[in-house]
Short mmCIF file of C-alpha atoms in Angstrom, two decimals:
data_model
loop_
_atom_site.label_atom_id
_atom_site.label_comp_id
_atom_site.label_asym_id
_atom_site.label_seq_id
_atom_site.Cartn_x
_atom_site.Cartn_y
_atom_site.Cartn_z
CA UNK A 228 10.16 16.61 -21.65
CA UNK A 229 8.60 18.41 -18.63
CA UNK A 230 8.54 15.38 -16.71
CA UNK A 231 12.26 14.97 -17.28
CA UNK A 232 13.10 18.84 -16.17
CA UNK A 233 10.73 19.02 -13.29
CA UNK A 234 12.01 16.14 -12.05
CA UNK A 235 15.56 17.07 -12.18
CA UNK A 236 14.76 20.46 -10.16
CA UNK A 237 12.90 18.99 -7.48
CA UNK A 238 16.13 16.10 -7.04
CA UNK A 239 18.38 19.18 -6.85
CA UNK A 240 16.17 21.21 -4.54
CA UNK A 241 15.50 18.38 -2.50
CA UNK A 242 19.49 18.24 -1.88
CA UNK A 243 19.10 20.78 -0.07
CA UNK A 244 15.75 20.65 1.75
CA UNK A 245 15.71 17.51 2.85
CA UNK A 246 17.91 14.76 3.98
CA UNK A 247 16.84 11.68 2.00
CA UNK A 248 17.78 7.90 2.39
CA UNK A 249 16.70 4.89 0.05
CA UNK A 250 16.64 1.54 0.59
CA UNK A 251 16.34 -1.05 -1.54
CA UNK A 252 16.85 0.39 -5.00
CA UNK A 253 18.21 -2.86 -6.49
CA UNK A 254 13.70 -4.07 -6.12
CA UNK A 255 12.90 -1.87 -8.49
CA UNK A 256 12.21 -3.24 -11.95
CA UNK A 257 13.97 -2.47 -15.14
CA UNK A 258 11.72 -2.73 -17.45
CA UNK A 259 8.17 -3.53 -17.88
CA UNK A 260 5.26 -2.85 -16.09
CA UNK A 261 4.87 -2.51 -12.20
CA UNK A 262 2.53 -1.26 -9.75
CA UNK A 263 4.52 0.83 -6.81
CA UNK A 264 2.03 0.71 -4.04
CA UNK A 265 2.75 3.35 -0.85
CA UNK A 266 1.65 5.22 1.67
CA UNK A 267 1.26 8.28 1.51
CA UNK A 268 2.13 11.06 5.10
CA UNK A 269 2.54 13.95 2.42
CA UNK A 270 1.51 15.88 -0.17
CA UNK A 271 5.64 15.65 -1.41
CA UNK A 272 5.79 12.07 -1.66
CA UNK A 273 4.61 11.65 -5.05
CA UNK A 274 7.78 14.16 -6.02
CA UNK A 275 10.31 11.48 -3.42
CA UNK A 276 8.88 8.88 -5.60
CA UNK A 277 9.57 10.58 -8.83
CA UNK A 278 12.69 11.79 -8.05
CA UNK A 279 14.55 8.32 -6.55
CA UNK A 280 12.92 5.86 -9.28
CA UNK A 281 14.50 6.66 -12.94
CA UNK A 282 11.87 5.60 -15.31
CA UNK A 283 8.96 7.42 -15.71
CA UNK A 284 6.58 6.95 -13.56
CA UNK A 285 2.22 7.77 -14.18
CA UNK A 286 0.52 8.80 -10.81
CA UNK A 287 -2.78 8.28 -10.02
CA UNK A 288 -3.83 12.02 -7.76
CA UNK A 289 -7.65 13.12 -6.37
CA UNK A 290 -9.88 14.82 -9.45
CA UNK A 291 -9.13 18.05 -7.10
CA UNK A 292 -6.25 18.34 -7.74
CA UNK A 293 -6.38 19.11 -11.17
CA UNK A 294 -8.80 22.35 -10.75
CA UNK A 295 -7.71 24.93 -11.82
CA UNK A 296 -7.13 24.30 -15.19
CA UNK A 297 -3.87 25.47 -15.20
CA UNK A 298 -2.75 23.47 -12.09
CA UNK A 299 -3.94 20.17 -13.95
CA UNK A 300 -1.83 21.05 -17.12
CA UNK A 301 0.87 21.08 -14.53
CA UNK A 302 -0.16 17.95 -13.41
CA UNK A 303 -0.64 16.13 -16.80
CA UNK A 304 2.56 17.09 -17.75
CA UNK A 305 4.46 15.14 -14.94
CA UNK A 306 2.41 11.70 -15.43
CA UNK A 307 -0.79 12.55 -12.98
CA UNK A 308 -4.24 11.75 -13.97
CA UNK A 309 -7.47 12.46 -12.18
CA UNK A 310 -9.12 9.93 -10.07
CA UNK A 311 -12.81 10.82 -8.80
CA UNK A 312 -12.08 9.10 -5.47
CA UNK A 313 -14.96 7.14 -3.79
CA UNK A 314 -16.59 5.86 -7.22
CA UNK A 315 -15.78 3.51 -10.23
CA UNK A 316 -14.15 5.47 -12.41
CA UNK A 317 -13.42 3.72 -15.58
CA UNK A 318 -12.07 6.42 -16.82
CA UNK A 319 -8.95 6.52 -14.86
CA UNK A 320 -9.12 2.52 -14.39
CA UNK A 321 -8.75 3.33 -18.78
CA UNK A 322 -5.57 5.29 -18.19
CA UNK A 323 -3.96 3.47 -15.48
CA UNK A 324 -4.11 -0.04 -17.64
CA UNK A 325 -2.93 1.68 -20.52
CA UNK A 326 -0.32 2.74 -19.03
CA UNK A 327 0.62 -0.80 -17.58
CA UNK A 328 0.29 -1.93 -20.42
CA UNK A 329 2.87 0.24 -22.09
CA UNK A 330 5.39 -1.02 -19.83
CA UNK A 331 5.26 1.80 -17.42
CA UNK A 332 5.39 2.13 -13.55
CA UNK A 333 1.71 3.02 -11.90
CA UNK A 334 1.85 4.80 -8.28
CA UNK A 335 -1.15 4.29 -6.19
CA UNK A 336 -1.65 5.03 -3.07
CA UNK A 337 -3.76 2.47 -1.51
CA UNK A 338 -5.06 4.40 1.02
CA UNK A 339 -6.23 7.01 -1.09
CA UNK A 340 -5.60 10.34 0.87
CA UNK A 341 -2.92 11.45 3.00
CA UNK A 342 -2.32 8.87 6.99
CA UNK A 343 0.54 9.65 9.24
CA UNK A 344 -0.78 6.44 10.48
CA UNK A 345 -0.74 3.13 8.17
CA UNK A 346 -4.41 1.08 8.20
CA UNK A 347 -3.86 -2.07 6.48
CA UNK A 348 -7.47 -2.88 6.34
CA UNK A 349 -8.33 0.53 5.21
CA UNK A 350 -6.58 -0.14 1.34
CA UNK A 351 -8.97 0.50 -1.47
CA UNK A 352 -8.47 -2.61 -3.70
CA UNK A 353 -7.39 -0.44 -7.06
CA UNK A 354 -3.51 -2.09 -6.63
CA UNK A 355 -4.71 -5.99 -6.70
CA UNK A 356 -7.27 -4.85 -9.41
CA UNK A 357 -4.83 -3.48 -11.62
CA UNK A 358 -2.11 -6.38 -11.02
CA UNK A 359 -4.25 -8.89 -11.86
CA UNK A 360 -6.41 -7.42 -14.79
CA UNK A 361 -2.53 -6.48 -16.29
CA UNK A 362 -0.34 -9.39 -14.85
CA UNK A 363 1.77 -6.79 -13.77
CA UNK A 364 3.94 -7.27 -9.99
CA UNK A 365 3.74 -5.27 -7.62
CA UNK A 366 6.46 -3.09 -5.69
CA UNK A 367 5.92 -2.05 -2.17
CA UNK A 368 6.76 1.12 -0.83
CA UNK A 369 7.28 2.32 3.01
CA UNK A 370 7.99 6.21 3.58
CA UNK A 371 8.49 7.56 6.59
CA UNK A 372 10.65 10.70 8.40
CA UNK A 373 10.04 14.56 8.55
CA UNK A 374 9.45 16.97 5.85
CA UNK A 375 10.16 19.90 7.63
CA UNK A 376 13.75 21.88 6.56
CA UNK A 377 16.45 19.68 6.61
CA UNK A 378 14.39 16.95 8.10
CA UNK A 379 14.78 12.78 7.29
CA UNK A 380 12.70 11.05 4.96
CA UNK A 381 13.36 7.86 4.55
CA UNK A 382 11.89 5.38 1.01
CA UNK A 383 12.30 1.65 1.27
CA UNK A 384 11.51 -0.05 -1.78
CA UNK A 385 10.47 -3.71 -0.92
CA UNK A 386 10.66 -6.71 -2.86
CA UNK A 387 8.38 -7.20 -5.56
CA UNK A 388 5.33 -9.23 -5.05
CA UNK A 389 4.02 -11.43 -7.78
CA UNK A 390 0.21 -11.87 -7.85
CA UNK A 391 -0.44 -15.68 -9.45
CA UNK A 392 -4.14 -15.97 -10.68
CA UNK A 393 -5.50 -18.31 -13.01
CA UNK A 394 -7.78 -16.19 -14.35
CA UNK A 395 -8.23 -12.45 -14.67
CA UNK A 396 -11.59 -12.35 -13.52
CA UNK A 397 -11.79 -10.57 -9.98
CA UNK A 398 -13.17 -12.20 -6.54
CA UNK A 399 -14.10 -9.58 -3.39
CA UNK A 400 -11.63 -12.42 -1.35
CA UNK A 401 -8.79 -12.25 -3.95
CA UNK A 402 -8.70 -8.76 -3.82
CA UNK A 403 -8.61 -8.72 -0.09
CA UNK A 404 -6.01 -11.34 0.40
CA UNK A 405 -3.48 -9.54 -1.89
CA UNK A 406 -4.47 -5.87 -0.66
CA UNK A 407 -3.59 -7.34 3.20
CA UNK A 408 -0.08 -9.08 1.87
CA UNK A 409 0.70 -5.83 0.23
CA UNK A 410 -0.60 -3.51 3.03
CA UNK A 411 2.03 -5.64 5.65
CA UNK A 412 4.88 -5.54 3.52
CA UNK A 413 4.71 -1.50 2.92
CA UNK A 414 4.13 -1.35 6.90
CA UNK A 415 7.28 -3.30 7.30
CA UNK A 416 8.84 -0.78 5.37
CA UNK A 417 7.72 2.20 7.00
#
């Protein structure tokens, strides 16, 4: 329920902050799982995300975030779980395929912390990891623009990018094959 209201106030205060065009609406799925894979220029763009894609959406966001405790009920409440960045955390791997695996959409940013600048060789491999362990697509996601007042931002949703493995057991070469197809399609988008 809180993930429905905060949503809808940040799409009406958005209205008036910001200036927003999408692109490419029609790409994202349904139903069933998918992985939305993005950059990420600002700390808002997990709220863009939220507020242009209607199903609910489960975010993975830095372990800091989440401190203090208060903060990460906040968090919780809108689909975020903590990620301790840098490490395997099977933890969060735990949530994030549960959540695929009840048909829901998983945001990750690839990059994991804020570029203004996209480096496709610099994607963590968390988005092939997940798409292959669940069999779920993937949808790629370019944002780009101005937050400040009244300033463009602009979300292209690309088309959504099937990952075909034989197997679900993992290769270092898979993972970097699929992270670099999905790295140039998002910075096509951008």
């Amino acid at each position: 329920m809180m993930y429905v209201l905060v949503r809808f106030f940040l799409w009406v205060a958005s209205k008036f902050v910001y200036r927003v065009r999408v692109t490419g609406r029609e790409n994202i799925p349904k139903n069933g799982a998918f992985i939305l894979c993005s950059n990420h220029i600002h700390s808002y763009d997990p709220a863009m995300l939220a507020i242009n894609i209607k199903r609910k959406l489960r975010f993975m966001a830095k372990k800091e975030l989440f401190q203090p405790k208060l903060k990460g009920i906040f968090f919780r409440s809108l689909g975020a779980f903590p990620v301790n960045r840098g490490e395997a955390d099977i933890t969060s791997y735990r949530i994030a395929m549960k959540a695929l695996s009840a048909e829901m959409g998983l945001v990750v940013f690839s990059q994991g912390t804020r570029l203004q600048e996209l480096d496709v060789k610099g994607a963590k491999g968390g988005v092939a990891l997940f798409a292959i362990k669940s069999k779920s697509p993937i949808l790629p996601v370019g944002i780009s623009g101005n937050y400040k007042l009244f300033g463009t931002i602009n979300i292209n949703f690309g088309k959504i990018i099937t990952v075909e493995t034989e197997t679900t057991r993992v290769k270092t070469e898979q993972i970097e094959q699929i992270m670099e197809q999905v790295m140039l399609e998002v910075q096509k988008l951008i």
